[in-house]
Amino acid sequence: MDANTIIQLIGYLGSFLVVVSMLMTSLVKLRLINIIGSVIFTVYALIIKSYPTAAMQVCLITINAIGIFRLSKSKKDFSIVQANSGESYISYFESLYKEDIKKFFPDCENIFEKNSSAADNKSGRKFFITCCNSNTAGLCIAKQKSEDALEIELDYSTPSYRDCSVGKHLYQYLKAQGIKEVSASTSIPAHSKYLRTLGFKEHDGVFVKQL
């Protein structure tokens, strides 16, 4: 492989990462990957002596770095709202994020269907809507297993808040409400990773967290 081919590959790699960054749902990931792509593309621009292109990439790196700094300093003011089975907002939330919810909870339609029935009002299920400032950040549906234990049927965070912050606040809230143990089951790798990140331990295919 000659030097010219290597230089071109560097340019393609930088461009590829910049494009991939635009597919990220997390703003932090978007900016981080964009910075990496811009750094690589800057190197490429300097090698081929395209100084205007290099200058533009340096500007993008600076803008993204400032953006990450501001995001890290911005305060997320979370609050939890408890809802009742069959409330219209639960149905609206399902319709709004249905396809994305399916990626992590394939049987979400069954979950919402059984939780919308009038008979289910006495089943001990609880609905927790997590809000961040004025935005809906997540929805949790849990079944009461005992006085101080919940079985999580659905714990979904909207794409803009998929950094585990919603889950951390939710479980702090549940602990304050006297819940000592939460459990969940999943076969989805991404959801398993999320649960482990939040401190769940897997026992015989069931993830359990002590609060």
mmCIF file of C-alpha atoms in Angstrom:
data_model
loop_
_atom_site.group_PDB
_atom_site.id
_atom_site.type_symbol
_atom_site.label_atom_id
_atom_site.label_comp_id
_atom_site.label_asym_id
_atom_site.label_seq_id
_atom_site.Cartn_x
_atom_site.Cartn_y
_atom_site.Cartn_z
ATOM 1 C CA MET A 1 0.000 0.000 0.000
ATOM 2 C CA ASP A 2 1.573 3.280 -1.097
ATOM 3 C CA ALA A 3 1.552 6.569 0.821
ATOM 4 C CA ASN A 4 -1.105 8.153 -1.396
ATOM 5 C CA THR A 5 -3.546 5.315 -0.682
ATOM 6 C CA ILE A 6 -2.937 5.632 3.062
ATOM 7 C CA ILE A 7 -3.598 9.382 2.911
ATOM 8 C CA GLN A 8 -6.857 8.793 1.051
ATOM 9 C CA LEU A 9 -7.933 6.187 3.604
ATOM 10 C CA ILE A 10 -7.321 8.714 6.403
ATOM 11 C CA GLY A 11 -9.580 11.168 4.593
ATOM 12 C CA TYR A 12 -12.296 8.551 4.079
ATOM 13 C CA LEU A 13 -12.116 7.482 7.735
ATOM 14 C CA GLY A 14 -12.513 11.065 8.950
ATOM 15 C CA SER A 15 -15.470 11.646 6.626
ATOM 16 C CA PHE A 16 -17.052 8.337 7.654
ATOM 17 C CA LEU A 17 -16.900 9.174 11.368
ATOM 18 C CA VAL A 18 -18.378 12.638 10.800
ATOM 19 C CA VAL A 19 -21.300 11.057 8.914
ATOM 20 C CA VAL A 20 -21.762 8.307 11.547
ATOM 21 C CA SER A 21 -21.881 10.923 14.305
ATOM 22 C CA MET A 22 -25.039 12.356 12.736
ATOM 23 C CA LEU A 23 -26.798 9.029 13.349
ATOM 24 C CA MET A 24 -26.273 9.209 17.124
ATOM 25 C CA THR A 25 -29.333 9.875 19.270
ATOM 26 C CA SER A 26 -27.213 11.050 22.202
ATOM 27 C CA LEU A 27 -25.879 14.588 21.796
ATOM 28 C CA VAL A 28 -22.752 13.734 23.783
ATOM 29 C CA LYS A 29 -21.936 10.733 21.563
ATOM 30 C CA LEU A 30 -22.712 12.786 18.468
ATOM 31 C CA ARG A 31 -20.274 15.500 19.458
ATOM 32 C CA LEU A 32 -17.555 13.091 20.645
ATOM 33 C CA ILE A 33 -17.568 11.035 17.441
ATOM 34 C CA ASN A 34 -17.776 14.227 15.396
ATOM 35 C CA ILE A 35 -14.672 15.548 17.174
ATOM 36 C CA ILE A 36 -12.745 12.332 16.470
ATOM 37 C CA GLY A 37 -13.794 12.452 12.817
ATOM 38 C CA SER A 38 -12.867 16.133 12.544
ATOM 39 C CA VAL A 39 -9.442 15.538 14.118
ATOM 40 C CA ILE A 40 -8.697 12.768 11.604
ATOM 41 C CA PHE A 41 -9.992 14.908 8.738
ATOM 42 C CA THR A 42 -7.840 17.818 9.955
ATOM 43 C CA VAL A 43 -4.762 15.601 9.725
ATOM 44 C CA TYR A 44 -5.797 14.609 6.214
ATOM 45 C CA ALA A 45 -6.348 18.246 5.198
ATOM 46 C CA LEU A 46 -2.944 19.264 6.535
ATOM 47 C CA ILE A 47 -1.225 16.384 4.713
ATOM 48 C CA ILE A 48 -2.731 17.434 1.377
ATOM 49 C CA LYS A 49 -2.123 21.097 2.318
ATOM 50 C CA SER A 50 -5.788 22.054 2.144
ATOM 51 C CA TYR A 51 -5.499 24.688 4.850
ATOM 52 C CA PRO A 52 -9.021 26.170 4.508
ATOM 53 C CA THR A 53 -10.467 22.674 5.078
ATOM 54 C CA ALA A 54 -8.194 22.160 8.081
ATOM 55 C CA ALA A 55 -9.249 25.530 9.522
ATOM 56 C CA MET A 56 -12.921 24.631 9.122
ATOM 57 C CA GLN A 57 -12.401 21.308 10.909
ATOM 58 C CA VAL A 58 -10.594 23.049 13.783
ATOM 59 C CA CYS A 59 -13.619 25.347 14.121
ATOM 60 C CA LEU A 60 -15.931 22.325 14.222
ATOM 61 C CA ILE A 61 -13.756 20.674 16.864
ATOM 62 C CA THR A 62 -13.930 23.826 18.980
ATOM 63 C CA ILE A 63 -17.709 24.146 18.577
ATOM 64 C CA ASN A 64 -18.277 20.510 19.541
ATOM 65 C CA ALA A 65 -15.910 20.753 22.511
ATOM 66 C CA ILE A 66 -17.796 23.814 23.791
ATOM 67 C CA GLY A 67 -21.077 21.944 23.240
ATOM 68 C CA ILE A 68 -19.887 18.976 25.325
ATOM 69 C CA PHE A 69 -18.720 21.337 28.083
ATOM 70 C CA ARG A 70 -22.123 23.040 28.187
ATOM 71 C CA LEU A 71 -23.936 19.716 28.239
ATOM 72 C CA SER A 72 -21.798 18.541 31.159
ATOM 73 C CA LYS A 73 -22.600 21.703 33.087
ATOM 74 C CA SER A 74 -26.312 21.808 32.317
ATOM 75 C CA LYS A 75 -28.461 20.682 35.233
ATOM 76 C CA LYS A 76 -31.054 17.983 34.651
ATOM 77 C CA ASP A 77 -33.996 18.661 36.938
ATOM 78 C CA PHE A 78 -35.803 15.317 37.128
ATOM 79 C CA SER A 79 -39.187 14.663 38.663
ATOM 80 C CA ILE A 80 -41.414 11.587 38.845
ATOM 81 C CA VAL A 81 -45.140 11.611 38.166
ATOM 82 C CA GLN A 82 -47.178 8.536 39.080
ATOM 83 C CA ALA A 83 -49.979 7.731 36.635
ATOM 84 C CA ASN A 84 -52.913 5.345 36.692
ATOM 85 C CA SER A 85 -53.707 2.436 34.392
ATOM 86 C CA GLY A 86 -55.564 3.466 31.251
ATOM 87 C CA GLU A 87 -54.686 7.159 31.388
ATOM 88 C CA SER A 88 -54.704 8.808 27.970
ATOM 89 C CA TYR A 89 -51.134 10.103 28.270
ATOM 90 C CA ILE A 90 -49.814 6.543 28.627
ATOM 91 C CA SER A 91 -51.518 5.629 25.337
ATOM 92 C CA TYR A 92 -50.167 8.792 23.717
ATOM 93 C CA PHE A 93 -46.635 8.002 24.896
ATOM 94 C CA GLU A 94 -46.924 4.465 23.522
ATOM 95 C CA SER A 95 -48.060 5.698 20.104
ATOM 96 C CA LEU A 96 -45.285 8.294 20.021
ATOM 97 C CA TYR A 97 -42.395 5.921 20.806
ATOM 98 C CA LYS A 98 -43.903 2.545 19.920
ATOM 99 C CA GLU A 99 -41.363 1.490 17.287
ATOM 100 C CA ASP A 100 -38.379 2.546 19.393
ATOM 101 C CA ILE A 101 -39.769 0.845 22.508
ATOM 102 C CA LYS A 102 -40.029 -2.419 20.521
ATOM 103 C CA LYS A 103 -36.252 -2.449 20.070
ATOM 104 C CA PHE A 104 -35.795 -2.982 23.812
ATOM 105 C CA PHE A 105 -39.173 -4.458 24.770
ATOM 106 C CA PRO A 106 -40.389 -6.639 21.850
ATOM 107 C CA ASP A 107 -43.597 -7.551 23.689
ATOM 108 C CA CYS A 108 -44.424 -3.933 24.552
ATOM 109 C CA GLU A 109 -47.809 -4.181 22.828
ATOM 110 C CA ASN A 110 -48.860 -6.895 25.280
ATOM 111 C CA ILE A 111 -47.513 -4.866 28.180
ATOM 112 C CA PHE A 112 -49.509 -1.779 27.226
ATOM 113 C CA GLU A 113 -52.603 -3.772 26.315
ATOM 114 C CA LYS A 114 -52.901 -5.606 29.614
ATOM 115 C CA ASN A 115 -52.093 -2.464 31.573
ATOM 116 C CA SER A 116 -54.829 -0.468 29.817
ATOM 117 C CA SER A 117 -57.678 -2.734 30.869
ATOM 118 C CA ALA A 118 -59.994 -1.625 33.632
ATOM 119 C CA ALA A 119 -59.555 -4.943 35.432
ATOM 120 C CA ASP A 120 -55.851 -4.303 35.684
ATOM 121 C CA ASN A 121 -56.369 -1.349 38.013
ATOM 122 C CA LYS A 122 -56.328 -3.778 40.924
ATOM 123 C CA SER A 123 -53.308 -5.779 39.751
ATOM 124 C CA GLY A 124 -50.796 -3.773 41.762
ATOM 125 C CA ARG A 125 -49.082 -2.308 38.713
ATOM 126 C CA LYS A 126 -47.545 1.130 39.000
ATOM 127 C CA PHE A 127 -46.794 3.677 36.286
ATOM 128 C CA PHE A 128 -43.953 6.167 36.676
ATOM 129 C CA ILE A 129 -43.413 8.997 34.197
ATOM 130 C CA THR A 130 -39.994 10.638 34.490
ATOM 131 C CA CYS A 131 -39.849 14.286 33.483
ATOM 132 C CA CYS A 132 -36.744 16.392 32.898
ATOM 133 C CA ASN A 133 -37.515 20.076 33.182
ATOM 134 C CA SER A 134 -40.620 20.260 30.941
ATOM 135 C CA ASN A 135 -39.865 17.175 28.817
ATOM 136 C CA THR A 136 -40.990 13.572 29.202
ATOM 137 C CA ALA A 137 -37.791 11.575 29.592
ATOM 138 C CA GLY A 138 -39.007 8.078 30.353
ATOM 139 C CA LEU A 139 -41.760 5.681 31.353
ATOM 140 C CA CYS A 140 -41.610 2.789 33.786
ATOM 141 C CA ILE A 141 -44.294 0.150 34.317
ATOM 142 C CA ALA A 142 -43.770 -2.054 37.353
ATOM 143 C CA LYS A 143 -45.715 -4.773 39.109
ATOM 144 C CA GLN A 144 -45.838 -4.921 42.892
ATOM 145 C CA LYS A 145 -44.287 -8.227 43.964
ATOM 146 C CA SER A 146 -44.398 -7.517 47.675
ATOM 147 C CA GLU A 147 -44.646 -4.530 49.973
ATOM 148 C CA ASP A 148 -41.069 -3.448 49.252
ATOM 149 C CA ALA A 149 -40.277 -5.143 45.910
ATOM 150 C CA LEU A 150 -41.180 -4.329 42.300
ATOM 151 C CA GLU A 151 -40.918 -6.317 39.073
ATOM 152 C CA ILE A 152 -40.034 -3.941 36.229
ATOM 153 C CA GLU A 153 -42.033 -4.750 33.099
ATOM 154 C CA LEU A 154 -40.938 -1.713 31.104
ATOM 155 C CA ASP A 155 -38.225 0.867 31.811
ATOM 156 C CA TYR A 156 -37.913 3.051 28.718
ATOM 157 C CA SER A 157 -35.937 6.263 28.254
ATOM 158 C CA THR A 158 -36.530 8.546 25.276
ATOM 159 C CA PRO A 159 -33.567 8.883 22.853
ATOM 160 C CA SER A 160 -32.482 12.294 24.179
ATOM 161 C CA TYR A 161 -32.069 10.888 27.711
ATOM 162 C CA ARG A 162 -30.477 7.532 26.986
ATOM 163 C CA ASP A 163 -27.473 8.022 29.271
ATOM 164 C CA CYS A 164 -28.802 6.090 32.306
ATOM 165 C CA SER A 165 -29.666 9.352 34.100
ATOM 166 C CA VAL A 166 -33.401 8.565 33.946
ATOM 167 C CA GLY A 167 -32.905 5.119 35.467
ATOM 168 C CA LYS A 168 -30.624 6.429 38.212
ATOM 169 C CA HIS A 169 -33.181 9.040 39.246
ATOM 170 C CA LEU A 170 -36.061 6.561 39.026
ATOM 171 C CA TYR A 171 -34.416 4.032 41.343
ATOM 172 C CA GLN A 172 -33.429 6.744 43.808
ATOM 173 C CA TYR A 173 -37.072 7.803 43.834
ATOM 174 C CA LEU A 174 -38.272 4.228 44.386
ATOM 175 C CA LYS A 175 -35.819 3.795 47.242
ATOM 176 C CA ALA A 176 -37.202 6.943 48.870
ATOM 177 C CA GLN A 177 -40.682 5.419 48.518
ATOM 178 C CA GLY A 178 -39.635 2.396 50.569
ATOM 179 C CA ILE A 179 -38.842 -0.027 47.738
ATOM 180 C CA LYS A 180 -35.882 -2.217 48.626
ATOM 181 C CA GLU A 181 -35.618 -4.497 45.586
ATOM 182 C CA VAL A 182 -36.367 -4.256 41.877
ATOM 183 C CA SER A 183 -36.109 -7.047 39.314
ATOM 184 C CA ALA A 184 -36.335 -7.270 35.532
ATOM 185 C CA SER A 185 -36.041 -9.855 32.763
ATOM 186 C CA THR A 186 -34.727 -9.307 29.247
ATOM 187 C CA SER A 187 -33.173 -11.123 26.308
ATOM 188 C CA ILE A 188 -32.079 -7.922 24.564
ATOM 189 C CA PRO A 189 -28.279 -7.336 24.848
ATOM 190 C CA ALA A 190 -28.601 -3.537 24.888
ATOM 191 C CA HIS A 191 -31.094 -3.676 27.742
ATOM 192 C CA SER A 192 -28.962 -6.199 29.630
ATOM 193 C CA LYS A 193 -26.024 -3.800 29.366
ATOM 194 C CA TYR A 194 -28.217 -0.959 30.652
ATOM 195 C CA LEU A 195 -29.324 -3.000 33.663
ATOM 196 C CA ARG A 196 -25.770 -3.996 34.532
ATOM 197 C CA THR A 197 -24.662 -0.361 34.258
ATOM 198 C CA LEU A 198 -27.317 0.554 36.834
ATOM 199 C CA GLY A 199 -26.053 -2.105 39.236
ATOM 200 C CA PHE A 200 -28.398 -5.022 38.521
ATOM 201 C CA LYS A 201 -27.006 -8.498 39.139
ATOM 202 C CA GLU A 202 -28.152 -11.448 37.041
ATOM 203 C CA HIS A 203 -29.432 -14.533 38.863
ATOM 204 C CA ASP A 204 -30.845 -17.443 36.824
ATOM 205 C CA GLY A 205 -31.813 -15.148 33.946
ATOM 206 C CA VAL A 206 -33.398 -12.502 36.184
ATOM 207 C CA PHE A 207 -31.733 -9.153 36.876
ATOM 208 C CA VAL A 208 -32.052 -7.979 40.487
ATOM 209 C CA LYS A 209 -31.017 -4.723 42.129
ATOM 210 C CA GLN A 210 -31.039 -3.950 45.850
ATOM 211 C CA LEU A 211 -31.946 -0.341 46.591
#
